[in-house]
Amino acid sequence: MSAAVLVERNLMIYKHTWYVLLAEIFEPILYLLSIGVGIGVLVGSVTGVTGGSPVRYAAFVAPALLATAAMNGAMNETTFLMFGKLKTDRTYESMLATPLSERDVALGEIAWAVLRGTLVSLAFLAVITALGLVESPWAILVVPGAALIAFAFATAGVVVVTFLRDWQDMQYIQLVMLPMFLFATTFYPLSVYPRPVQLVVQWLPLYQSIELLRNPALGVLSPRILVAAVYLAAMGALCLTVAVRRLGRTLAA
């Protein structure tokens, strides 16, 4: 219950600063309109998942951008914003003077990041639905899928933030996130890569996130969904264990 208090605190703050989330919603919308729709006019259709029927390029790109929105929503909370609370504002020092423990802080921030990432994803899902880019009623599975993606990256973000020394270290996060965004089949199928490169791409967490959402969004229920879900759940569980321990040490130092 103590961790829930931290979630409630963040909700109270975001009631007055909700507009900061707009950037995380508008960014994937801009990518969708400029690349998915704009370049999609030139591309036309692409091969669907698992070699299925061709789909509109914008409909192919939209679920990938939704997965990216879930990832960014969670990671931004547990890296950039959480680092400010740790190093600049020293928010957690006052929290630990209450009955809250280091474990409560870790679980509370992760829970809030999952909620934030899921809310951003739902907003973007509403946009692509309005644009007619949802191909199947199975897209309802995107909702729990986005929550799982947010969980995996939120826990990873807490692990990462405990290693950061100053604000300049944030560039290392982007050094990983941006190439992963570009190469994890966000804008083109896995088949464009040579087989050795495909094997590397398939291990990327964003690739598995995209697989988790793109398949049901396009009406394809394949074992890939289960594989992606297990991958992300295992990643989240492992990172959660490490995150609680490392943040506890960081806050106790």
mmCIF file of N, CA and C in Angstrom, residues 23 38 48 66 74 86 98-99 102 105 108 116 127 153 157 168-169 182 190 193-194 210 236:
data_model
loop_
_atom_site.group_PDB
_atom_site.id
_atom_site.type_symbol
_atom_site.label_atom_id
_atom_site.label_comp_id
_atom_site.label_asym_id
_atom_site.label_seq_id
_atom_site.Cartn_x
_atom_site.Cartn_y
_atom_site.Cartn_z
ATOM 1 N N ALA A 23 3.719 15.904 -25.562
ATOM 2 C CA ALA A 23 4.861 15.674 -26.455
ATOM 3 C C ALA A 23 5.020 14.194 -26.763
ATOM 4 N N GLY A 38 2.719 9.939 -45.162
ATOM 5 C CA GLY A 38 3.415 10.654 -46.236
ATOM 6 C C GLY A 38 4.185 9.732 -47.162
ATOM 7 N N GLY A 48 2.406 -8.293 -44.944
ATOM 8 C CA GLY A 48 1.964 -8.358 -43.562
ATOM 9 C C GLY A 48 2.847 -9.260 -42.725
ATOM 10 N N LEU A 66 3.081 2.745 -31.698
ATOM 11 C CA LEU A 66 2.373 2.596 -30.430
ATOM 12 C C LEU A 66 3.261 1.911 -29.402
ATOM 13 N N ALA A 74 7.293 5.142 -20.455
ATOM 14 C CA ALA A 74 7.820 4.535 -19.235
ATOM 15 C C ALA A 74 9.272 4.932 -18.979
ATOM 16 N N LEU A 86 16.350 12.223 -7.966
ATOM 17 C CA LEU A 86 17.471 11.646 -7.222
ATOM 18 C C LEU A 86 18.585 12.650 -6.967
ATOM 19 N N THR A 98 9.541 9.517 5.920
ATOM 20 C CA THR A 98 8.200 9.024 6.244
ATOM 21 C C THR A 98 8.280 7.494 6.362
ATOM 22 N N PRO A 99 7.162 6.825 6.596
ATOM 23 C CA PRO A 99 7.198 5.355 6.652
ATOM 24 C C PRO A 99 7.558 4.671 5.326
ATOM 25 N N GLU A 102 12.842 2.269 0.812
ATOM 26 C CA GLU A 102 13.465 2.317 -0.507
ATOM 27 C C GLU A 102 12.720 1.411 -1.494
ATOM 28 N N VAL A 105 9.597 3.113 -2.739
ATOM 29 C CA VAL A 105 9.913 4.131 -3.745
ATOM 30 C C VAL A 105 10.107 3.480 -5.109
ATOM 31 N N GLY A 108 6.733 2.079 -6.337
ATOM 32 C CA GLY A 108 5.807 3.163 -6.635
ATOM 33 C C GLY A 108 6.152 3.870 -7.936
ATOM 34 N N ARG A 116 1.733 5.596 -16.725
ATOM 35 C CA ARG A 116 1.986 6.692 -17.671
ATOM 36 C C ARG A 116 2.187 6.158 -19.085
ATOM 37 N N VAL A 127 -6.067 7.638 -31.541
ATOM 38 C CA VAL A 127 -5.771 8.401 -32.758
ATOM 39 C C VAL A 127 -5.734 7.491 -33.982
ATOM 40 N N PHE A 153 10.120 -1.775 -19.762
ATOM 41 C CA PHE A 153 11.036 -0.646 -19.925
ATOM 42 C C PHE A 153 11.091 0.239 -18.688
ATOM 43 N N GLY A 157 14.492 1.109 -16.919
ATOM 44 C CA GLY A 157 14.860 2.499 -16.693
ATOM 45 C C GLY A 157 15.354 2.750 -15.282
ATOM 46 N N GLN A 168 24.868 14.601 -18.263
ATOM 47 C CA GLN A 168 25.504 14.280 -19.538
ATOM 48 C C GLN A 168 25.393 12.795 -19.885
ATOM 49 N N ASP A 169 25.237 11.962 -18.870
ATOM 50 C CA ASP A 169 25.119 10.523 -19.112
ATOM 51 C C ASP A 169 23.807 10.167 -19.814
ATOM 52 N N LEU A 182 15.118 2.865 -34.800
ATOM 53 C CA LEU A 182 15.250 2.880 -36.258
ATOM 54 C C LEU A 182 15.363 1.487 -36.866
ATOM 55 N N LEU A 190 11.169 -7.321 -41.031
ATOM 56 C CA LEU A 190 12.425 -7.966 -40.658
ATOM 57 C C LEU A 190 13.122 -8.570 -41.869
ATOM 58 N N TYR A 193 16.485 -7.459 -43.816
ATOM 59 C CA TYR A 193 17.837 -7.659 -43.311
ATOM 60 C C TYR A 193 18.389 -9.012 -43.748
ATOM 61 N N PRO A 194 19.721 -9.109 -43.885
ATOM 62 C CA PRO A 194 20.342 -10.436 -44.040
ATOM 63 C C PRO A 194 20.083 -11.271 -42.796
ATOM 64 N N ILE A 210 7.214 -4.558 -30.561
ATOM 65 C CA ILE A 210 6.488 -4.327 -31.810
ATOM 66 C C ILE A 210 5.749 -5.591 -32.248
ATOM 67 N N GLY A 236 11.141 -7.791 -17.639
ATOM 68 C CA GLY A 236 10.612 -6.963 -16.562
ATOM 69 C C GLY A 236 10.876 -7.553 -15.192
#
